[in-house]
Coordinates of C-alpha atoms in Angstrom, one line a residue:
X1 CA 29.8 148.3 -75.3
X2 CA 27.7 147.6 -72.3
X3 CA 25.0 146.1 -74.6
X4 CA 27.6 143.7 -76.2
X5 CA 28.8 142.5 -72.7
X6 CA 25.2 142.1 -71.4
X7 CA 24.1 140.1 -74.6
X8 CA 27.1 137.7 -74.1
X9 CA 26.3 137.1 -70.5
X10 CA 22.7 136.4 -71.4
X11 CA 23.6 133.9 -74.2
X12 CA 26.0 132.2 -71.9
X13 CA 23.4 131.8 -69.2
X14 CA 20.9 130.3 -71.7
X15 CA 23.5 127.8 -72.8
X16 CA 23.9 126.6 -69.3
X17 CA 20.2 126.6 -68.5
X18 CA 19.3 124.8 -71.7
X19 CA 22.2 122.4 -71.7
X20 CA 23.1 123.5 -75.2
X21 CA 26.7 123.5 -76.5
X22 CA 27.9 127.1 -76.9
X23 CA 30.7 127.7 -79.3
X24 CA 33.9 129.1 -77.7
X25 CA 34.5 131.0 -80.7
X26 CA 31.2 133.1 -80.0
X27 CA 32.3 134.0 -76.5
X28 CA 35.7 135.0 -77.7
X29 CA 34.6 137.1 -80.6
X30 CA 36.3 140.4 -81.2
X31 CA 34.3 143.6 -81.0
X32 CA 34.3 144.8 -84.6
X33 CA 33.8 148.4 -83.3
X34 CA 37.1 148.4 -81.3
X35 CA 40.5 148.6 -83.0
X36 CA 43.4 146.5 -81.7
X37 CA 47.0 145.9 -82.7
X38 CA 45.8 142.6 -84.3
X39 CA 43.1 144.3 -86.4
X40 CA 44.8 147.6 -87.3
X41 CA 48.4 147.2 -88.6
X42 CA 47.4 145.2 -91.8
X43 CA 48.9 147.3 -94.7
X44 CA 50.6 150.5 -95.7
X45 CA 47.3 152.5 -95.3
X46 CA 47.3 151.6 -91.6
X47 CA 50.9 152.3 -91.3
X48 CA 50.5 155.8 -92.8
X49 CA 47.5 156.4 -90.5
X50 CA 49.8 155.5 -87.6
X51 CA 52.4 157.8 -88.9
X52 CA 49.8 160.7 -88.7
X53 CA 49.6 160.1 -85.0
X54 CA 53.4 160.6 -84.7
X55 CA 53.2 163.9 -86.6
X56 CA 50.2 164.9 -84.4
X57 CA 52.3 164.1 -81.3
X58 CA 55.1 166.3 -82.5
X59 CA 52.8 169.3 -82.6
X60 CA 52.6 169.3 -78.8
X61 CA 54.1 172.7 -77.9
X62 CA 55.2 171.3 -74.6
X63 CA 58.1 169.7 -76.7
X64 CA 59.4 173.1 -77.7
X65 CA 58.4 175.1 -74.5
X66 CA 59.2 178.2 -76.6
X67 CA 58.6 180.6 -73.6
X68 CA 60.4 178.8 -70.9
X69 CA 63.5 177.9 -73.0
X70 CA 64.0 181.4 -73.9
X71 CA 63.8 182.5 -70.2
X72 CA 66.6 180.1 -69.6
X73 CA 68.7 182.0 -71.9
X74 CA 69.3 185.8 -72.4
X75 CA 66.5 186.5 -74.7
X76 CA 63.5 187.6 -72.5
X77 CA 62.1 189.1 -69.4
X78 CA 59.3 186.9 -68.2
X79 CA 56.2 189.1 -68.7
X80 CA 55.0 192.3 -67.0
X81 CA 55.6 193.3 -63.4
X82 CA 59.2 194.7 -63.4
X83 CA 61.3 194.6 -61.4
X84 CA 60.0 191.4 -59.6
X85 CA 59.3 187.9 -61.1
X86 CA 58.8 184.5 -59.7
X87 CA 59.6 182.7 -62.9
X88 CA 61.9 179.8 -62.0
X89 CA 63.3 179.4 -65.4
X90 CA 64.4 183.1 -65.6
X91 CA 65.7 183.0 -62.0
X92 CA 67.5 179.6 -62.5
X93 CA 65.8 178.1 -59.5
X94 CA 63.7 175.3 -61.3
X95 CA 63.6 171.7 -60.0
X96 CA 62.3 168.4 -61.0
X97 CA 58.7 169.3 -60.0
X98 CA 58.2 172.0 -62.7
X99 CA 55.2 171.4 -64.9
X100 CA 57.0 172.5 -68.1
X101 CA 59.9 169.9 -67.4
X102 CA 57.4 167.1 -66.8
X103 CA 55.2 168.0 -69.7
X104 CA 58.2 168.2 -72.1
X105 CA 59.5 164.9 -71.0
X106 CA 56.1 163.1 -71.3
X107 CA 55.3 164.8 -74.7
X108 CA 58.7 163.6 -76.2
X109 CA 58.1 160.0 -75.0
X110 CA 54.6 159.9 -76.5
X111 CA 56.2 160.7 -79.8
X112 CA 58.8 158.0 -79.4
X113 CA 56.2 155.3 -78.3
X114 CA 54.0 156.2 -81.3
X115 CA 57.0 156.2 -83.6
X116 CA 58.0 152.7 -82.3
X117 CA 54.6 151.2 -83.3
X118 CA 55.2 152.6 -86.9
X119 CA 58.6 151.3 -87.1
X120 CA 58.0 147.8 -85.6
X121 CA 55.0 147.2 -87.6
X122 CA 56.5 148.7 -90.7
X123 CA 59.4 146.4 -90.7
X124 CA 57.0 143.5 -90.1
X125 CA 54.9 144.3 -93.0
X126 CA 57.8 144.8 -95.3
X127 CA 58.8 141.2 -94.8
X128 CA 55.4 140.2 -96.2
X129 CA 55.6 142.3 -99.3
X130 CA 56.6 141.2 -102.6
X131 CA 55.7 144.4 -104.5
X132 CA 58.7 146.8 -104.5
X133 CA 56.5 149.9 -104.7
X134 CA 54.8 148.8 -101.4
X135 CA 58.2 148.1 -99.9
X136 CA 59.4 151.5 -100.9
X137 CA 56.4 153.2 -99.6
X138 CA 56.8 151.4 -96.3
X139 CA 60.4 152.2 -96.1
X140 CA 59.6 156.0 -96.5
X141 CA 56.9 155.8 -93.6
X142 CA 59.5 154.1 -91.5
X143 CA 62.1 156.7 -92.2
X144 CA 59.7 159.5 -91.1
X145 CA 58.9 157.6 -87.9
X146 CA 62.6 157.1 -87.3
X147 CA 63.2 160.8 -87.9
X148 CA 60.7 161.8 -85.3
X149 CA 62.1 159.1 -82.8
X150 CA 65.7 160.5 -83.5
X151 CA 64.9 164.1 -83.1
X152 CA 62.8 163.4 -80.0
X153 CA 66.0 161.7 -78.6
X154 CA 68.2 164.7 -79.5
X155 CA 66.0 166.9 -77.7
X156 CA 66.1 164.6 -74.6
X157 CA 69.9 164.2 -74.9
X158 CA 70.4 167.9 -75.0
X159 CA 68.0 168.9 -72.3
X160 CA 67.8 166.1 -69.7
X161 CA 70.2 164.6 -67.2
X162 CA 73.4 165.3 -69.0
X163 CA 72.0 163.2 -71.9
X164 CA 71.4 160.0 -70.0
X165 CA 67.8 158.9 -70.5
X166 CA 65.8 155.7 -71.1
X167 CA 66.0 154.2 -74.6
X168 CA 63.0 152.6 -76.1
X169 CA 63.6 150.8 -79.4
X170 CA 60.5 148.5 -79.0
X171 CA 56.7 148.6 -78.2
X172 CA 56.2 147.7 -74.5
X173 CA 53.9 144.9 -74.1
X174 CA 53.6 144.8 -70.3
X175 CA 53.7 147.3 -67.6
X176 CA 57.2 146.2 -66.6
X177 CA 58.5 147.0 -69.9
X178 CA 57.6 150.7 -69.5
X179 CA 60.1 150.9 -66.7
X180 CA 63.5 151.2 -68.3
X181 CA 66.7 152.2 -66.8
X182 CA 68.7 155.2 -68.1
X183 CA 71.3 154.7 -70.9
X184 CA 74.6 156.4 -70.9
X185 CA 74.8 159.5 -73.0
X186 CA 77.0 158.0 -75.5
X187 CA 74.5 155.2 -76.1
X188 CA 71.7 157.8 -76.5
X189 CA 73.7 159.8 -79.0
X190 CA 74.6 156.6 -81.0
X191 CA 70.9 155.6 -81.0
X192 CA 69.5 159.0 -82.3
X193 CA 72.4 159.2 -84.9
X194 CA 71.5 155.9 -86.3
X195 CA 67.8 156.9 -86.6
X196 CA 68.6 160.3 -88.3
X197 CA 71.1 158.6 -90.6
X198 CA 68.3 156.2 -91.7
X199 CA 66.0 159.0 -92.3
X200 CA 68.6 161.0 -94.1
X201 CA 69.4 158.0 -96.5
X202 CA 65.7 157.0 -97.0
X203 CA 63.7 160.2 -97.2
X204 CA 63.3 162.2 -100.4
X205 CA 64.7 165.7 -100.6
X206 CA 61.3 167.1 -101.4
X207 CA 57.8 165.8 -101.6
X208 CA 55.5 166.1 -104.4
X209 CA 52.0 167.9 -104.1
X210 CA 50.2 169.8 -101.4
X211 CA 48.9 166.6 -99.8
X212 CA 52.5 166.0 -98.6
X213 CA 53.2 169.6 -97.5
X214 CA 55.0 169.4 -94.2
X215 CA 56.3 166.0 -94.4
X216 CA 60.0 165.8 -93.1
X217 CA 62.7 165.4 -95.7
X218 CA 66.2 164.2 -96.0
X219 CA 67.1 167.9 -95.6
X220 CA 65.6 168.0 -92.1
X221 CA 67.6 164.9 -91.2
X222 CA 70.7 166.4 -92.6
X223 CA 70.2 169.6 -90.6
X224 CA 69.7 167.7 -87.3
X225 CA 72.7 165.5 -88.0
X226 CA 74.8 168.5 -88.7
X227 CA 73.6 170.3 -85.5
X228 CA 74.4 167.4 -83.4
X229 CA 77.9 167.1 -84.6
X230 CA 78.2 170.9 -84.3
X231 CA 77.1 170.7 -80.7
X232 CA 80.0 168.2 -80.1
X233 CA 82.5 170.4 -81.9
X234 CA 82.9 167.9 -84.6
X235 CA 83.1 170.8 -87.2
X236 CA 84.3 168.7 -90.2
X237 CA 81.6 166.1 -90.0
X238 CA 78.9 168.8 -89.3
X239 CA 80.0 170.7 -92.4
X240 CA 79.4 167.7 -94.6
X241 CA 75.7 167.8 -93.7
X242 CA 75.4 171.6 -93.9
X243 CA 77.2 171.8 -97.3
X244 CA 74.8 169.1 -98.7
X245 CA 71.7 171.2 -97.7
X246 CA 73.2 174.4 -99.2
X247 CA 74.7 172.9 -102.5
X248 CA 72.5 170.0 -103.4
X249 CA 70.2 171.4 -106.1
X250 CA 67.5 168.7 -105.4
X251 CA 66.7 170.5 -102.1
X252 CA 65.9 173.7 -103.9
X253 CA 66.6 175.7 -100.6
X254 CA 67.1 179.5 -100.9
X255 CA 67.0 182.4 -98.4
X256 CA 63.5 184.1 -99.0
X257 CA 63.7 187.8 -100.0
X258 CA 61.5 189.1 -97.2
X259 CA 62.7 187.9 -93.8
X260 CA 59.1 188.2 -92.4
X261 CA 58.0 185.3 -94.6
X262 CA 59.9 183.2 -92.1
X263 CA 57.6 184.3 -89.3
X264 CA 54.1 185.0 -90.9
X265 CA 51.3 182.6 -91.8
X266 CA 51.5 183.7 -95.4
X267 CA 55.1 182.7 -95.8
X268 CA 54.8 179.2 -94.4
X269 CA 56.7 176.2 -96.0
X270 CA 58.8 178.6 -98.1
X271 CA 62.2 177.9 -99.8
X272 CA 64.1 178.7 -96.7
X273 CA 62.1 176.3 -94.5
X274 CA 63.8 173.1 -93.6
X275 CA 61.7 171.8 -90.6
X276 CA 58.5 173.3 -89.7
X277 CA 55.6 172.3 -87.4
X278 CA 52.3 172.9 -89.0
X279 CA 49.3 174.3 -87.1
X280 CA 45.7 175.4 -87.9
X281 CA 42.7 176.9 -86.1
X282 CA 40.3 175.2 -88.3
X283 CA 40.0 171.9 -86.5
X284 CA 39.2 170.6 -83.1
X285 CA 37.4 173.6 -81.9
X286 CA 35.8 171.6 -79.1
X287 CA 39.1 171.2 -77.4
X288 CA 40.6 173.4 -74.7
X289 CA 43.2 175.5 -76.5
X290 CA 45.8 174.2 -74.2
X291 CA 44.9 170.5 -74.8
X292 CA 47.9 168.5 -76.1
X293 CA 45.8 167.0 -78.8
X294 CA 45.1 170.3 -80.3
X295 CA 46.4 171.1 -83.8
X296 CA 46.6 174.9 -83.1
X297 CA 49.0 176.6 -80.6
X298 CA 48.6 179.4 -78.1
X299 CA 51.9 181.3 -78.9
X300 CA 50.1 184.2 -80.4
X301 CA 49.0 185.5 -77.0
X302 CA 52.4 184.6 -75.4
X303 CA 54.3 187.6 -76.7
X304 CA 51.6 190.2 -77.6
X305 CA 50.7 193.4 -75.7
X306 CA 48.0 193.0 -73.0
X307 CA 45.7 195.5 -74.7
X308 CA 45.8 193.4 -77.9
X309 CA 44.9 190.1 -76.3
X310 CA 48.4 189.1 -75.3
X311 CA 49.8 187.5 -72.2
X312 CA 53.3 189.0 -72.7
X313 CA 54.6 185.9 -71.1
X314 CA 58.0 187.1 -72.5
X315 CA 59.2 190.5 -73.7
X316 CA 62.7 191.1 -75.3
X317 CA 65.4 191.5 -72.8
X318 CA 67.0 195.0 -72.7
X319 CA 70.3 194.1 -74.3
X320 CA 68.4 192.4 -77.2
X321 CA 66.3 195.4 -77.7
X322 CA 69.3 197.6 -77.9
X323 CA 71.1 195.3 -80.2
X324 CA 68.2 195.4 -82.6
X325 CA 67.8 199.1 -82.3
X326 CA 71.5 199.7 -83.1
X327 CA 71.5 197.5 -86.2
X328 CA 73.5 199.4 -89.0
X329 CA 71.6 199.4 -92.4
X330 CA 73.3 199.2 -95.8
X331 CA 72.4 202.8 -97.1
X332 CA 73.5 201.9 -100.6
X333 CA 70.4 199.6 -100.7
X334 CA 67.0 201.2 -101.8
X335 CA 65.1 198.7 -99.5
X336 CA 66.3 200.9 -96.5
X337 CA 64.5 204.0 -97.7
X338 CA 60.8 204.8 -97.6
X339 CA 58.7 207.6 -99.3
X340 CA 58.3 211.0 -97.3
X341 CA 56.8 214.3 -97.8
X342 CA 58.9 217.2 -98.8
X343 CA 60.1 219.2 -95.9
X344 CA 59.5 216.4 -93.3
X345 CA 62.3 215.5 -91.0
X346 CA 65.0 213.5 -92.6
X347 CA 63.4 213.7 -96.2
X348 CA 65.6 214.1 -99.2
X349 CA 64.2 216.8 -101.2
X350 CA 65.4 215.2 -104.5
X351 CA 64.4 211.5 -104.0
X352 CA 61.5 212.4 -101.5
X353 CA 62.7 209.3 -99.5
X354 CA 64.2 209.0 -96.0
X355 CA 65.9 206.1 -94.2
X356 CA 63.9 203.6 -92.5
X357 CA 63.4 204.0 -88.7
X358 CA 65.0 200.5 -88.2
X359 CA 66.5 197.7 -90.2
X360 CA 64.1 195.2 -91.9
X361 CA 65.3 192.5 -89.5
X362 CA 64.6 194.6 -86.4
X363 CA 61.3 195.8 -87.7
X364 CA 60.0 192.2 -88.4
X365 CA 61.4 190.8 -85.2
X366 CA 60.3 193.4 -82.7
X367 CA 57.5 196.0 -82.2
X368 CA 59.1 199.3 -81.1
X369 CA 57.2 202.4 -80.1
X370 CA 59.2 204.6 -82.5
X371 CA 59.2 202.4 -85.6
X372 CA 57.0 204.5 -88.0
X373 CA 57.5 202.4 -90.9
X374 CA 56.1 199.0 -90.0
X375 CA 52.5 198.4 -89.1
X376 CA 51.4 196.3 -86.1
X377 CA 47.9 195.1 -85.4
X378 CA 45.1 196.4 -87.5
X379 CA 47.5 198.0 -89.9
X380 CA 48.5 200.8 -87.3
X381 CA 51.9 201.7 -86.1
X382 CA 53.1 200.0 -82.8
X383 CA 53.1 203.4 -80.9
X384 CA 49.5 204.2 -82.1
X385 CA 47.9 200.8 -81.2
X386 CA 49.5 199.9 -78.0
X387 CA 50.6 202.1 -74.9
X388 CA 53.9 200.3 -74.2
X389 CA 53.1 200.5 -70.5
X390 CA 54.0 198.4 -67.5
X391 CA 57.7 199.0 -68.3
X392 CA 57.4 197.2 -71.7
X393 CA 59.5 198.9 -74.2
X394 CA 59.2 196.3 -77.0
X395 CA 57.3 193.1 -78.0
X396 CA 58.3 190.1 -80.1
X397 CA 56.4 190.1 -83.4
X398 CA 57.3 186.4 -84.0
X399 CA 54.4 183.9 -83.4
X400 CA 52.0 186.8 -83.2
X401 CA 49.1 187.3 -85.6
X402 CA 49.7 191.1 -85.9
X403 CA 49.5 190.8 -89.8
X404 CA 46.0 189.3 -90.0
X405 CA 43.9 190.4 -87.0
X406 CA 43.3 193.6 -85.1
X407 CA 43.8 191.8 -81.8
X408 CA 44.6 188.3 -80.6
X409 CA 41.1 188.4 -79.2
X410 CA 39.6 188.4 -82.8
X411 CA 40.7 184.8 -83.5
X412 CA 38.0 182.2 -83.3
X413 CA 38.1 179.9 -81.6
X414 CA 39.7 181.9 -78.8
X415 CA 43.3 181.7 -77.6
X416 CA 44.5 179.9 -80.7
X417 CA 47.0 180.5 -83.3
X418 CA 47.7 178.7 -86.7
X419 CA 51.2 180.2 -87.3
X420 CA 53.7 177.3 -87.8
X421 CA 56.7 176.8 -85.6
X422 CA 59.9 177.0 -87.7
X423 CA 62.5 174.7 -86.1
X424 CA 65.1 174.8 -88.8
X425 CA 65.6 177.3 -91.6
X426 CA 68.3 177.9 -94.2
X427 CA 69.7 181.0 -92.5
X428 CA 70.5 178.8 -89.3
X429 CA 72.4 176.4 -91.5
X430 CA 74.4 179.3 -93.1
X431 CA 75.4 180.5 -89.7
X432 CA 76.1 177.0 -88.3
X433 CA 78.3 176.2 -91.4
X434 CA 80.2 179.6 -91.0
X435 CA 81.1 178.4 -87.3
X436 CA 82.2 175.1 -88.7
X437 CA 84.4 176.8 -91.3
X438 CA 86.4 178.8 -88.6
X439 CA 86.1 175.8 -86.2
X440 CA 84.6 177.9 -83.4
X441 CA 87.0 180.7 -83.8
X442 CA 90.3 178.7 -83.9
X443 CA 90.9 178.5 -87.6
X444 CA 91.6 181.3 -90.1
X445 CA 91.7 178.9 -93.1
X446 CA 87.9 179.1 -93.8
X447 CA 87.4 182.7 -92.6
X448 CA 86.5 184.3 -96.1
X449 CA 84.0 181.7 -96.8
X450 CA 82.4 182.0 -93.4
X451 CA 82.2 185.9 -93.8
X452 CA 80.4 185.3 -97.2
X453 CA 77.8 183.1 -95.5
X454 CA 77.1 185.5 -92.7
X455 CA 76.9 188.4 -95.3
X456 CA 74.4 186.4 -97.3
X457 CA 72.2 186.4 -94.2
X458 CA 72.7 190.1 -93.5
X459 CA 72.3 191.0 -97.1
X460 CA 68.7 189.5 -97.3
X461 CA 67.7 192.0 -94.7
X462 CA 69.7 194.9 -96.3
X463 CA 72.0 195.2 -93.2
X464 CA 75.5 196.7 -93.3
X465 CA 77.8 193.9 -94.3
X466 CA 80.8 192.9 -92.2
X467 CA 84.4 192.9 -93.4
X468 CA 86.5 195.3 -95.4
X469 CA 85.0 197.7 -98.0
X470 CA 84.8 196.5 -101.5
X471 CA 85.1 192.7 -100.7
X472 CA 82.9 189.7 -100.9
X473 CA 79.9 188.9 -103.1
X474 CA 78.5 192.5 -102.7
X475 CA 81.5 194.8 -103.1
X476 CA 79.3 197.9 -103.6
X477 CA 77.4 197.3 -100.4
X478 CA 78.1 199.2 -97.2
X479 CA 80.6 197.3 -95.1
X480 CA 81.7 198.0 -91.4
X481 CA 85.3 198.0 -92.8
X482 CA 86.8 195.7 -90.1
X483 CA 89.4 193.1 -90.9
X484 CA 87.8 190.2 -88.9
X485 CA 90.0 187.3 -87.4
X486 CA 88.4 183.9 -87.0
X487 CA 87.9 184.6 -83.3
X488 CA 86.4 188.1 -83.9
X489 CA 84.0 186.5 -86.4
X490 CA 82.9 183.9 -83.7
X491 CA 82.2 186.8 -81.2
X492 CA 80.0 188.3 -83.9
X493 CA 78.2 185.0 -84.5
X494 CA 77.8 184.5 -80.7
X495 CA 76.5 188.0 -79.7
X496 CA 75.0 189.5 -82.9
X497 CA 74.2 187.2 -85.8
X498 CA 72.8 184.1 -84.3
X499 CA 70.7 185.9 -81.6
X500 CA 69.3 188.7 -83.8
X501 CA 68.6 186.3 -86.8
X502 CA 67.1 183.5 -84.8
X503 CA 65.6 185.1 -81.6
X504 CA 62.8 182.9 -80.1
X505 CA 63.1 180.3 -83.0
X506 CA 63.8 176.7 -83.0
X507 CA 64.2 174.3 -80.1
X508 CA 66.0 176.2 -77.3
X509 CA 68.6 177.4 -79.9
X510 CA 69.9 180.4 -77.9
X511 CA 70.2 178.4 -74.6
X512 CA 72.0 175.5 -76.3
X513 CA 74.3 177.8 -77.9
X514 CA 75.3 179.6 -74.9
X515 CA 75.7 176.3 -72.9
X516 CA 77.9 174.6 -75.6
X517 CA 80.0 177.8 -75.9
X518 CA 80.6 177.5 -72.2
X519 CA 79.7 181.3 -71.6
X520 CA 76.2 181.1 -70.0
X521 CA 77.2 181.9 -66.4
X522 CA 79.5 184.7 -67.6
X523 CA 76.8 186.1 -70.0
X524 CA 74.4 186.4 -67.1
X525 CA 77.1 188.2 -65.0
X526 CA 78.0 190.6 -67.8
X527 CA 74.4 191.5 -68.6
X528 CA 73.6 192.0 -64.9
X529 CA 76.0 194.9 -64.9
X530 CA 74.1 196.8 -67.7
X531 CA 71.6 199.5 -66.9
X532 CA 68.8 200.9 -69.0
X533 CA 66.0 203.4 -68.7
X534 CA 62.8 204.3 -70.5
X535 CA 62.3 207.7 -72.0
X536 CA 58.9 209.1 -72.9
X537 CA 57.7 209.1 -76.5
X538 CA 55.1 211.4 -77.9
X539 CA 52.9 210.1 -80.8
X540 CA 49.4 209.9 -82.0
X541 CA 46.9 207.2 -81.2
X542 CA 44.5 205.4 -83.7
X543 CA 42.1 208.3 -83.5
X544 CA 44.7 210.9 -84.2
X545 CA 45.0 212.2 -80.7
X546 CA 48.3 213.2 -79.4
X547 CA 49.4 210.8 -76.6
X548 CA 52.6 210.2 -74.5
X549 CA 53.9 206.6 -74.2
X550 CA 55.4 206.9 -70.8
X551 CA 58.8 205.2 -70.4
X552 CA 58.5 203.4 -73.7
X553 CA 61.7 204.3 -75.5
X554 CA 64.6 202.2 -74.0
X555 CA 67.9 203.9 -73.6
X556 CA 71.2 202.4 -72.3
X557 CA 72.6 204.0 -69.0
X558 CA 71.3 205.1 -65.7
X559 CA 68.1 206.8 -65.5
X560 CA 68.9 210.6 -65.2
X561 CA 65.5 211.4 -63.5
X562 CA 65.7 211.4 -59.6
X563 CA 63.8 208.5 -58.4
X564 CA 63.3 207.2 -61.9
X565 CA 63.2 203.5 -62.7
X566 CA 66.3 201.8 -64.1
X567 CA 66.2 198.4 -65.8
X568 CA 68.6 195.7 -64.7
X569 CA 68.2 192.1 -66.2
X570 CA 69.6 188.7 -65.0
X571 CA 70.9 189.9 -61.5
X572 CA 69.4 186.8 -59.9
X573 CA 70.4 184.4 -62.8
X574 CA 74.0 185.7 -62.5
X575 CA 74.0 184.5 -58.8
X576 CA 71.9 181.3 -59.2
X577 CA 73.0 179.8 -62.4
X578 CA 75.2 176.6 -62.0
X579 CA 76.1 174.4 -64.8
X580 CA 75.8 171.4 -62.7
X581 CA 72.3 172.3 -61.4
X582 CA 70.8 174.3 -64.4
X583 CA 72.8 173.2 -67.4
X584 CA 70.3 170.4 -67.9
X585 CA 66.9 169.5 -66.7
X586 CA 66.7 166.8 -64.1
X587 CA 64.6 163.8 -64.9
X588 CA 61.1 164.8 -63.7
X589 CA 60.0 163.6 -60.3
X590 CA 56.9 162.0 -61.9
X591 CA 59.2 159.6 -63.7
X592 CA 61.5 159.1 -60.7
X593 CA 58.5 158.2 -58.6
X594 CA 56.8 155.9 -61.2
X595 CA 59.9 154.0 -62.5
X596 CA 61.5 151.6 -60.1
X597 CA 64.2 150.6 -62.6
X598 CA 65.4 154.2 -63.6
X599 CA 68.8 153.8 -62.0
X600 CA 69.4 150.1 -62.2

């Protein structure tokens, strides 16, 4: 570039010195090696390339903030070091200067700005086309861009400033145009609903070929529309979209048989997946693993044990561990039995089988020290391969690479993971529709259909079904034999089914659920009264040596040992949380400082 500028200066000087007439066209010549908006947005190929930048922008994990968003809810303890923590999200003491808040805001507006370029130029190009195939292709590209603009605004609406944020429906052409005031929450909602409706009407239900794997579909738009209406308690309208996903054969959506396929690399883009963000460790090795432009993520380390390359930035909260440990299995289902040696504890001498240590859902959600049926890293059992020390009684399996490596340290390039983030899957839609059918626990009319949906999710993991014995789609399965009311089923959805099925998944699902139900403060207060302690567990390590995992087996109640450690979660959150202060993020101070028109 310096050489081009230097040559132009030399030629201009020669023109002056020699008295020759130099062409203005030459001096204004465009650098052929530098793209501009005038030279790029020429056709659908350019449009599709621009769309790729939108998809890439949405890969930025700052958008989802998986760790921080779950600290805000009741899912996690923020890493090792009990009983003390300085984590502002867990303590509910965050403010507008937090990096995670600033980065989330910035990442979402990057997606919006990129999407606006595609939308604006796509609409312009469509007006020049006469070929219907070109028009249709451009429309599909615009629909994808509008989906991402729409979902970005749903995240902003649900997370920031009570939903009142700046709207950009254009490409800024001057510095002043970047400084937009906040719009009302109702205007923001109307804006993103229009985007998602356009995507719903113009995206295909499925895409053909592996080259299109991961593109958003009308099902993804339907899911986000349904979720948006559900969050506003508009149950009838939400149910329209959820029913479409479930009953429309064009979508081809089904619950997968193995729940682990929803968390593993091998099970990516399966029949249950509705919206999934794709990652890979095979590209951009030169970038820092935390670079926003990377196409891998760092979540593999976030939840894994320290001796296996993990940061354990979030370990399961005590109530969640106990809820998983206590899940009742359907003992009429052969999936809940494993082979055993005759004479061993719990072994049936006739069938030579015994019940599983824990349910399938539990085993593929958490690594527990006494789970002797589900391998962890390197094919070893959890109690063999990690010591469960530092008062850590369980680890999340989700997002970790336990099935493919011996340690997170084995992945090259380092500190990367290629496991996709599942934002929406069919089980979530089933449970949201169940909530719609009982109208949040206020309507008995849809109770039986709602129970059936919940039991479809439970049956997939061979769990004991809920409801009266002999009822529903699986009358021969074990049931809890409880005659549920709509309100009792709602309680089950709130405190059992949704948190255990969807722990750590999606975009802030658990936090947004608790906030919209209006129970977050009470939830922290209730959990802060519960006590737990860790008993010792004797097992063998990977070399067959007998070892004790000290305090690794979580038990509810006061520690019976004099001076022994007792776990208490959410004591500070119970005091600190305020709906007005912590129900939404504030607009980050970086935006407040930079934008003089923010409150105009």
